[in-house]
C-alpha atoms as an extended CHARMM CRD file, in Angstrom:
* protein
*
       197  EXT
         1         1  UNK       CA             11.1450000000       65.9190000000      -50.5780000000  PROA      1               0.0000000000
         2         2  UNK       CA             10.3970000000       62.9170000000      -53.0640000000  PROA      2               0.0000000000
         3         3  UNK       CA              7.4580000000       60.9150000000      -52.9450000000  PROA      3               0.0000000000
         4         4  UNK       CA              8.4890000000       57.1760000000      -51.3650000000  PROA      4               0.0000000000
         5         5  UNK       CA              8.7540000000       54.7570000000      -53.8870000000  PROA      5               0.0000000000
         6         6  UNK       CA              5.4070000000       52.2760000000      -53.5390000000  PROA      6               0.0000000000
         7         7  UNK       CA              5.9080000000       48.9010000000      -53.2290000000  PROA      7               0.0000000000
         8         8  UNK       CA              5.3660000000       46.7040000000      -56.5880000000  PROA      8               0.0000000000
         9         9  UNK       CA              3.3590000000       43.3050000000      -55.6870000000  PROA      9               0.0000000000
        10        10  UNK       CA              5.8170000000       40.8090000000      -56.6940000000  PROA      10              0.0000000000
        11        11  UNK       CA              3.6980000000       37.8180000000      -54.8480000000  PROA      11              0.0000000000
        12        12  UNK       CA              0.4490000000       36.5130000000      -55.4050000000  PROA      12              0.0000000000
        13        13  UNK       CA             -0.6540000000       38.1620000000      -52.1760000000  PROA      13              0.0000000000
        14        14  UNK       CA             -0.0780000000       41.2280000000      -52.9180000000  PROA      14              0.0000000000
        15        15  UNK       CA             -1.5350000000       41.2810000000      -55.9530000000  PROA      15              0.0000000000
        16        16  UNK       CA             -4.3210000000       39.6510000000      -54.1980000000  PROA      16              0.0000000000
        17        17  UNK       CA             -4.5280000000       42.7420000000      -52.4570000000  PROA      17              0.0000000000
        18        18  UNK       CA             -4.3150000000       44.8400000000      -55.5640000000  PROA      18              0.0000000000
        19        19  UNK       CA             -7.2770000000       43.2740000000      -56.9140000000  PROA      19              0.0000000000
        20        20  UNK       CA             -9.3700000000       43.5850000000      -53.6470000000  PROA      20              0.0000000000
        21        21  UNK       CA             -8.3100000000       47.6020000000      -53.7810000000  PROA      21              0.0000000000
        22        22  UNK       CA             -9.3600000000       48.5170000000      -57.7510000000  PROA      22              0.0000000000
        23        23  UNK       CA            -12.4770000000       46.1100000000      -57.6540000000  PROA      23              0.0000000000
        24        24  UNK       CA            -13.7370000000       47.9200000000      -54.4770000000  PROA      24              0.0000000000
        25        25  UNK       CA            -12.8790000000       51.0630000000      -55.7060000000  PROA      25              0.0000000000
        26        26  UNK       CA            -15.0620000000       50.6580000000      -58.7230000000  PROA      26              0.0000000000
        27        27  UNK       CA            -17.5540000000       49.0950000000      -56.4610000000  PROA      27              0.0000000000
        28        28  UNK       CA            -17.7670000000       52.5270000000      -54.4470000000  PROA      28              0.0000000000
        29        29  UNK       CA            -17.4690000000       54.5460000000      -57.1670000000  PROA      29              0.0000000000
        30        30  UNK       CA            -20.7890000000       52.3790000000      -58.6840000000  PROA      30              0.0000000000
        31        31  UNK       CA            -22.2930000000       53.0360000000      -55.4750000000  PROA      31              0.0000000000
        32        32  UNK       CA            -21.6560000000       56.4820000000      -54.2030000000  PROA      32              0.0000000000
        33        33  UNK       CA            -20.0830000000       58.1000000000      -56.6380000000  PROA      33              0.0000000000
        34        34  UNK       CA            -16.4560000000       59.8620000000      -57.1140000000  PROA      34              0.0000000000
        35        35  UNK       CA            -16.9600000000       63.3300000000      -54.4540000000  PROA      35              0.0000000000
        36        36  UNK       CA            -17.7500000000       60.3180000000      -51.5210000000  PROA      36              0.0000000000
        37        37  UNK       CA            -15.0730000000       58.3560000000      -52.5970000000  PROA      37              0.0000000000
        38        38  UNK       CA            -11.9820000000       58.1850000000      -49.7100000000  PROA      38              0.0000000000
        39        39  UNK       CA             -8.9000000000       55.9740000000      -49.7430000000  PROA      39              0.0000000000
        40        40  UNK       CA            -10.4770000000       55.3370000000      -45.9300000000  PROA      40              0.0000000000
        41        41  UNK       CA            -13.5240000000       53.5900000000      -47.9440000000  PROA      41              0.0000000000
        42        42  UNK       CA            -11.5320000000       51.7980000000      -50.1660000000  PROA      42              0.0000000000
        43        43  UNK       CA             -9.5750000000       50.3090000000      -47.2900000000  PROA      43              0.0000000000
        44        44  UNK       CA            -12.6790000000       49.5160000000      -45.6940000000  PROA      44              0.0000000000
        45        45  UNK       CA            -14.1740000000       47.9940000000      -48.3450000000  PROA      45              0.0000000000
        46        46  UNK       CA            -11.5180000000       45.8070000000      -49.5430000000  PROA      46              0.0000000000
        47        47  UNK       CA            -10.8950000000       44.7690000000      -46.0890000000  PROA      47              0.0000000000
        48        48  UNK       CA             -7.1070000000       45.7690000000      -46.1320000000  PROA      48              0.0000000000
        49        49  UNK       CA             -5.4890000000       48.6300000000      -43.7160000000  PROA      49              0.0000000000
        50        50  UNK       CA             -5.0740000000       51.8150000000      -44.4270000000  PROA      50              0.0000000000
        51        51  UNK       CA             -1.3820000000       51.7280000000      -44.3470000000  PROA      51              0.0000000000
        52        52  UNK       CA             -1.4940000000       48.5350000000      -46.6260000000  PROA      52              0.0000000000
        53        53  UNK       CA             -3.2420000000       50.6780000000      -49.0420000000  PROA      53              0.0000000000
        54        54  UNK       CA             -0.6020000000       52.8550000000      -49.1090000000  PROA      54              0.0000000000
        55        55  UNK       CA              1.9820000000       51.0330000000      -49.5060000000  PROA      55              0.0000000000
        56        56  UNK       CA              0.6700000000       50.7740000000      -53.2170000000  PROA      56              0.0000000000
        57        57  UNK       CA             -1.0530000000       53.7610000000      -53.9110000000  PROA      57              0.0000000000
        58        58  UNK       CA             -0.0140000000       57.3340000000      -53.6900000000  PROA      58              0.0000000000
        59        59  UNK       CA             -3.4810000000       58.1370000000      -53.2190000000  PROA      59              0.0000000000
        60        60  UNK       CA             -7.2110000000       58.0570000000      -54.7380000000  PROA      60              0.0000000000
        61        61  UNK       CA             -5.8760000000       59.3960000000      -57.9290000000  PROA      61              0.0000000000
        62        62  UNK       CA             -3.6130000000       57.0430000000      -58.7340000000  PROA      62              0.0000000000
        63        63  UNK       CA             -5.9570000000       53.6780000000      -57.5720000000  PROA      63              0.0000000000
        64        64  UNK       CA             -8.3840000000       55.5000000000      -59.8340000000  PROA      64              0.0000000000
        65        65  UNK       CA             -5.5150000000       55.4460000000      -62.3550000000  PROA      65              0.0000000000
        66        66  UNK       CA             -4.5920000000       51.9130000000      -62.2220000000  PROA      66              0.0000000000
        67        67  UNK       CA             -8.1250000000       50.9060000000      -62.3090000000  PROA      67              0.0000000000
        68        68  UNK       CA             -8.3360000000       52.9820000000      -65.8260000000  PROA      68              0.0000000000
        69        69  UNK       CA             -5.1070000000       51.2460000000      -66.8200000000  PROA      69              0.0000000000
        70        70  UNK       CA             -6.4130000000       47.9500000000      -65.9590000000  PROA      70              0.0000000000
        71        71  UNK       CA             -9.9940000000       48.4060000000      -68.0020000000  PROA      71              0.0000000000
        72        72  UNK       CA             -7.9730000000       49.9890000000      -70.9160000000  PROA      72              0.0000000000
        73        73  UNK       CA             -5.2300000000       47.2790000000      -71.2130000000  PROA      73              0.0000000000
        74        74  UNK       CA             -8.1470000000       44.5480000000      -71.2760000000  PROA      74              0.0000000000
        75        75  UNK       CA            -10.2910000000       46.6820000000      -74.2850000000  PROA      75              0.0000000000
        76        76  UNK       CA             -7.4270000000       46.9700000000      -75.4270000000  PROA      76              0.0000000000
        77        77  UNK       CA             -6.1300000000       43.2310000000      -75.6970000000  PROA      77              0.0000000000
        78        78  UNK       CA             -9.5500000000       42.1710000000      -76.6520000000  PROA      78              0.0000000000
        79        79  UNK       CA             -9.0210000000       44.7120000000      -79.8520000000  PROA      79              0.0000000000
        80        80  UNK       CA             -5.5940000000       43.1400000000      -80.8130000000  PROA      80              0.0000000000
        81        81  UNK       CA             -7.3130000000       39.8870000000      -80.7760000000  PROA      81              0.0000000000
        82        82  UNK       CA            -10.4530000000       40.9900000000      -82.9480000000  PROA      82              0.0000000000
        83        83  UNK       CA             -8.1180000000       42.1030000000      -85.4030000000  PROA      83              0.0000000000
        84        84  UNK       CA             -5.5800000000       39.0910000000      -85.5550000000  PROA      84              0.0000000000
        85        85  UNK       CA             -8.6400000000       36.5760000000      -85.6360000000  PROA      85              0.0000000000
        86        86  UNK       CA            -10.9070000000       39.2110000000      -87.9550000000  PROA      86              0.0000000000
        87        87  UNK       CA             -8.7930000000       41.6000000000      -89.8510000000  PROA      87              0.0000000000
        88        88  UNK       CA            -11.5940000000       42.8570000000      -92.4940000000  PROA      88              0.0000000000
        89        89  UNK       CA            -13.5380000000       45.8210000000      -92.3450000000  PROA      89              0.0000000000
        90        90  UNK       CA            -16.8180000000       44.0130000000      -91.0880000000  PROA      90              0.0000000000
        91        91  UNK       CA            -14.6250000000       43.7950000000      -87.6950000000  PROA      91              0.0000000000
        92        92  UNK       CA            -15.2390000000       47.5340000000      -87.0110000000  PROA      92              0.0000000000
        93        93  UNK       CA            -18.2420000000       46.9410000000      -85.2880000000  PROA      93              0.0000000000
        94        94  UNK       CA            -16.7340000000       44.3560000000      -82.6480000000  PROA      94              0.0000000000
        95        95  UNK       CA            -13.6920000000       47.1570000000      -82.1650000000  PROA      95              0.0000000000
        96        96  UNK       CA            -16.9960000000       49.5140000000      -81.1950000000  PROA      96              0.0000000000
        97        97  UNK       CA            -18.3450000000       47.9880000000      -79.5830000000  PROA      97              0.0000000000
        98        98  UNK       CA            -15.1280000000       46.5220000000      -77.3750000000  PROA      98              0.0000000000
        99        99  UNK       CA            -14.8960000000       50.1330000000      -76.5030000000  PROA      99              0.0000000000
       100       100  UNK       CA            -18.1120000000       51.2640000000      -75.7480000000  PROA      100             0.0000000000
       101       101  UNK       CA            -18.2820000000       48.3070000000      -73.8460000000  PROA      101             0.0000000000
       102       102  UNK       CA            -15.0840000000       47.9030000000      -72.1570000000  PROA      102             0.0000000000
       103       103  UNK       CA            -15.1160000000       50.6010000000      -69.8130000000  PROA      103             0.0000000000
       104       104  UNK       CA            -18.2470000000       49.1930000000      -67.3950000000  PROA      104             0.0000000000
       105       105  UNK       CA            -20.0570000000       51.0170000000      -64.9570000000  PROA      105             0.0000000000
       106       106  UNK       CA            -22.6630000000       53.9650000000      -65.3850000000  PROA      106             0.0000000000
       107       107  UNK       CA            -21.6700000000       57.0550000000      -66.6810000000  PROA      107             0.0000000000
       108       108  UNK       CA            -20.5410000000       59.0660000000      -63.9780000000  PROA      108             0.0000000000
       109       109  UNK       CA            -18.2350000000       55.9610000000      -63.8390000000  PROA      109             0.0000000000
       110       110  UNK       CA            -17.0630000000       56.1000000000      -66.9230000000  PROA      110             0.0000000000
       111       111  UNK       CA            -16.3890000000       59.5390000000      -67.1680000000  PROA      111             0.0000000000
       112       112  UNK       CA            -14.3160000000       59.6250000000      -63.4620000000  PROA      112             0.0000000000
       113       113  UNK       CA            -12.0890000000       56.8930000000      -65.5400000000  PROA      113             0.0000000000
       114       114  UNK       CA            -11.7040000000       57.7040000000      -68.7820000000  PROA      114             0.0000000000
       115       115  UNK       CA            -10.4000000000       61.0040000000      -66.6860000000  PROA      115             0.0000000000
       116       116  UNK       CA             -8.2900000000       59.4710000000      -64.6780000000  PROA      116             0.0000000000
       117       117  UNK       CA             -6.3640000000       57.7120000000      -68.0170000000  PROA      117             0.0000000000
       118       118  UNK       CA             -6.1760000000       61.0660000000      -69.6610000000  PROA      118             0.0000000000
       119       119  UNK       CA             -4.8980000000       62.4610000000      -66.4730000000  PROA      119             0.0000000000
       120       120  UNK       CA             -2.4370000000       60.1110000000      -67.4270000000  PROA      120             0.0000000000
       121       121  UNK       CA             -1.7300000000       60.8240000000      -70.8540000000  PROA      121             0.0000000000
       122       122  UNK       CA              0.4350000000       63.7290000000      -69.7120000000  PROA      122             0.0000000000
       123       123  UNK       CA              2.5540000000       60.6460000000      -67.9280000000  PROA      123             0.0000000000
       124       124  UNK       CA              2.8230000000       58.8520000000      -71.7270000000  PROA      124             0.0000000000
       125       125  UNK       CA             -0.1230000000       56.6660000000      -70.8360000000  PROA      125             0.0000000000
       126       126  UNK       CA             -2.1100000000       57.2230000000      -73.7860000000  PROA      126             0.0000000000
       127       127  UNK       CA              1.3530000000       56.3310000000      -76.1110000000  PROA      127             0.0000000000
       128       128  UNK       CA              2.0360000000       53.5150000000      -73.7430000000  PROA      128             0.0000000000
       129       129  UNK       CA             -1.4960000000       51.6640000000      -74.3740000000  PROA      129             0.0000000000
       130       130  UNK       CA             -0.8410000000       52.9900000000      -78.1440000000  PROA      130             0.0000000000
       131       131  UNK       CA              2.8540000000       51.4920000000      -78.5720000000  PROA      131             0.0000000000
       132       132  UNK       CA              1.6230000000       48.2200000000      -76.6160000000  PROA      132             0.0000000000
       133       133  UNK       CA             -1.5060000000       47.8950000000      -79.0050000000  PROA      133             0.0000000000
       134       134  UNK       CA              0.4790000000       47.9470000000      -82.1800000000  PROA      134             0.0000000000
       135       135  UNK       CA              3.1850000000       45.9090000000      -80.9800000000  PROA      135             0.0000000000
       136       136  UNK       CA              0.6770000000       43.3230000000      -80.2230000000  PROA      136             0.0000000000
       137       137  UNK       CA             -0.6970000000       43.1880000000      -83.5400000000  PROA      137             0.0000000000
       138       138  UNK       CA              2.5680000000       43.5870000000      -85.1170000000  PROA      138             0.0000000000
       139       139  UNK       CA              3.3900000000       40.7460000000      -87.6740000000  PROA      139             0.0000000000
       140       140  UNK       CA              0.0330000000       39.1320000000      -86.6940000000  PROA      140             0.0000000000
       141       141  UNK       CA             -2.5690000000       40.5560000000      -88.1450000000  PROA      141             0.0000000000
       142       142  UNK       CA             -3.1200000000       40.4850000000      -91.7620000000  PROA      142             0.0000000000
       143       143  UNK       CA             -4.7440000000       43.8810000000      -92.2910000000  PROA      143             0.0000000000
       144       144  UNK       CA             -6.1890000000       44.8510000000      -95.7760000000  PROA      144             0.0000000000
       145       145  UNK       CA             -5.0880000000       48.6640000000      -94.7070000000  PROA      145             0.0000000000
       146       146  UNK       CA             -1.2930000000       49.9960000000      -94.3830000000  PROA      146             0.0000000000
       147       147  UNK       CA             -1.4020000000       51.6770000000      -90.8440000000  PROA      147             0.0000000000
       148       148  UNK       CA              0.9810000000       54.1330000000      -90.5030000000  PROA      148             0.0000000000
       149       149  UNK       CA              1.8420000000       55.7150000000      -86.7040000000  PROA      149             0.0000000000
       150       150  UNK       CA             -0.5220000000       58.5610000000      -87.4440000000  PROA      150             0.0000000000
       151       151  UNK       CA             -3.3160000000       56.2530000000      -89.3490000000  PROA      151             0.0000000000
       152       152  UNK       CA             -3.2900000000       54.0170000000      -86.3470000000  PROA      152             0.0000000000
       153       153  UNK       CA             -3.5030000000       56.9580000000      -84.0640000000  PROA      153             0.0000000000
       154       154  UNK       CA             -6.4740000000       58.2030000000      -85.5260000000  PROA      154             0.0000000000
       155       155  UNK       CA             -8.0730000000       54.2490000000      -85.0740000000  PROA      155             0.0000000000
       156       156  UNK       CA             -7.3250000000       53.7450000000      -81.9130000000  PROA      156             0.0000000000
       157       157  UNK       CA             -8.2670000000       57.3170000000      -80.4220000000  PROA      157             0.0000000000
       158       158  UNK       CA            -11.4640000000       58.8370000000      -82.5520000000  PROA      158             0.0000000000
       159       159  UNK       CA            -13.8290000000       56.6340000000      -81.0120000000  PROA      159             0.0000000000
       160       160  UNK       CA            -12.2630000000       56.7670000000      -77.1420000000  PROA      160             0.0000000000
       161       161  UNK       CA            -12.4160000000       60.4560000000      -77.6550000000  PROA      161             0.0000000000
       162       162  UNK       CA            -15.8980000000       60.6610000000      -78.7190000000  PROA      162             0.0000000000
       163       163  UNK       CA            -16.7790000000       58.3340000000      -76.0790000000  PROA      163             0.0000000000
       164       164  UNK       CA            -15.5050000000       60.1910000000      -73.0790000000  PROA      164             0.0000000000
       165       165  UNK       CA            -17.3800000000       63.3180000000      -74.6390000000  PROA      165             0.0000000000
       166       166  UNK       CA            -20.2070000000       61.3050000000      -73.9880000000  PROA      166             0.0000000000
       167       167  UNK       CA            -19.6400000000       60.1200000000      -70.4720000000  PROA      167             0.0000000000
       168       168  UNK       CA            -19.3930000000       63.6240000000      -69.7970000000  PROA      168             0.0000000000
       169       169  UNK       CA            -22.3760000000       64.8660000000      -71.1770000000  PROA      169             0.0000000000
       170       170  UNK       CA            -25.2580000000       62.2830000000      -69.9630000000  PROA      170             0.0000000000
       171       171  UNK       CA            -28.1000000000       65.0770000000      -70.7330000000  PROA      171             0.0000000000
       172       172  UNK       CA            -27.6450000000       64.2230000000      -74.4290000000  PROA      172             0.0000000000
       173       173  UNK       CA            -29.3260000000       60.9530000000      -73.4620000000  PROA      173             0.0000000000
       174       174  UNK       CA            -27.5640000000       59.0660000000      -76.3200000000  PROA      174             0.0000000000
       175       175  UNK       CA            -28.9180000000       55.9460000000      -77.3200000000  PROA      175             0.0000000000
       176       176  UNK       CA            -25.9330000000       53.9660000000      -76.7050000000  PROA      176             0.0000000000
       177       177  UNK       CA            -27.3850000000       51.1320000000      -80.4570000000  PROA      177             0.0000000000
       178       178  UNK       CA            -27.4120000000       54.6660000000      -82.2010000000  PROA      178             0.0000000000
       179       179  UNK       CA            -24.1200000000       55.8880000000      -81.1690000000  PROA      179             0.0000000000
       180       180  UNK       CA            -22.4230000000       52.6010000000      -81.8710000000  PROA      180             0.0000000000
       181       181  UNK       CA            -23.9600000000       52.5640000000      -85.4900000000  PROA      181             0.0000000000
       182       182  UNK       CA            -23.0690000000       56.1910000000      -86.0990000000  PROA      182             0.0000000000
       183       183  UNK       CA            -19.2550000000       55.3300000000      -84.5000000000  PROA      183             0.0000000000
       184       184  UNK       CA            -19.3780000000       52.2760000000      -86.8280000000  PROA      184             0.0000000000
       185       185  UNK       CA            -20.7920000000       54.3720000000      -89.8150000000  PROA      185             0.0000000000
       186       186  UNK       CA            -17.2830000000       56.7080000000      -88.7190000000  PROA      186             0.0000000000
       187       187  UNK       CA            -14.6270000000       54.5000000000      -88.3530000000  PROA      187             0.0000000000
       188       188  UNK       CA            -16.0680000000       52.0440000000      -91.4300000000  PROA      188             0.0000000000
       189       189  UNK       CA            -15.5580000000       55.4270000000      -94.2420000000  PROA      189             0.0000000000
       190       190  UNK       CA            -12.4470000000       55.6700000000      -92.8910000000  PROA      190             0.0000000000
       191       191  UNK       CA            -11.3080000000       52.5660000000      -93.0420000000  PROA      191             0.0000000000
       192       192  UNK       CA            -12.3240000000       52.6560000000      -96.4420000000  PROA      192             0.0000000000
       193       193  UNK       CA            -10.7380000000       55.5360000000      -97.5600000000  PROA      193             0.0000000000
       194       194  UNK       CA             -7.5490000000       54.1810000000      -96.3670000000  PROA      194             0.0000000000
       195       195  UNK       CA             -7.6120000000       51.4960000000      -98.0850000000  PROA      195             0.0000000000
       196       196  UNK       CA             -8.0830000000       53.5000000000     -101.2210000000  PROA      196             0.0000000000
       197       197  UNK       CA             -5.3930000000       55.5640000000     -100.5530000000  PROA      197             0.0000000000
């Protein structure tokens, strides 16, 4: 039997209500962490029914989704704009540190999400926010590299994936200055060697 199709908030309302769901999702995930995390809680906490819940969400997996989404689109904007307004290479450490700090929250937070968007990726989520970044810098910025599909692939996913390794393995105790330099130190040499390519 298919899944029902969930109701898309066309109203101010109801997205409203969307907001009040992913904000107090995060808040409980903040709070209590992902294993005590219910859709009952969620409800609870953003003061909407159960049912209403539902009526937009399959489930917690995919409110944990579109709270990924939401965190990743806005890192993501932020990026397009750093590189329209900033296009040389000193503007690799503001693209850093967008993404280290664009997905908030401690690091069991961090890691639940940056799961729950590669959960995702098998959905096209990944290419989505990939398509939709270069598309919004298309024509706008003036780069001193040539990005090609696989050049800007490299950008825009090196440092995410390095950074979800790290969510997921807190015992390293990075420090977070010292990762962003050595990320920086990363992305700047290859930057560079595009650009003598």
């Amino acid at each position: 039997m298919a899944e029902r199709q969930r109701r898309t908030p066309r109203q101010a309302r109801a997205e409203s209500t969307i907001d009040a769901i992913l904000d107090a999702t995060f808040q409980l995930l903040e709070a209590d962490g992902a294993t005590r995390l219910t859709t009952n809680h969620i409800a609870e906490r953003a003061g909407v029914s159960i049912g209403t819940l539902y009526q937009y969400f399959g489930g917690k997996q995919d409110i944990l989704a579109a709270v990924a989404q939401r965190r990743a689109a806005a890192v993501r904007d932020a990026i397009a704009q750093t590189l329209i307004d900033r296009p040389e290479i000193g503007s690799v450490r503001a693209i850093v540190r967008a993404l280290m700090n664009g997905v908030e929250g401690s690091p069991a937070t961090r890691q639940v999400l940056f799961d729950a968007l590669f959960r995702q990726s098998q959905d096209g989520m990944l290419a989505h926010h990939h398509q939709a970044f270069l598309a919004s810098i298309a024509g706008r910025a003036r780069l001193e590299i040539a990005l090609t599909n696989e050049s800007a692939f490299v950008l825009t996913h090196a440092v995410i994936g390095l950074l979800r390794a790290a969510a997921a393995e807190p015992d390293l105790g990075l420090d977070p200055a010292l990762l962003e330099d050595e990320l920086v130190r990363m992305m700047e040499a290859y930057v560079a060697a595009l650009a003598t390519a």
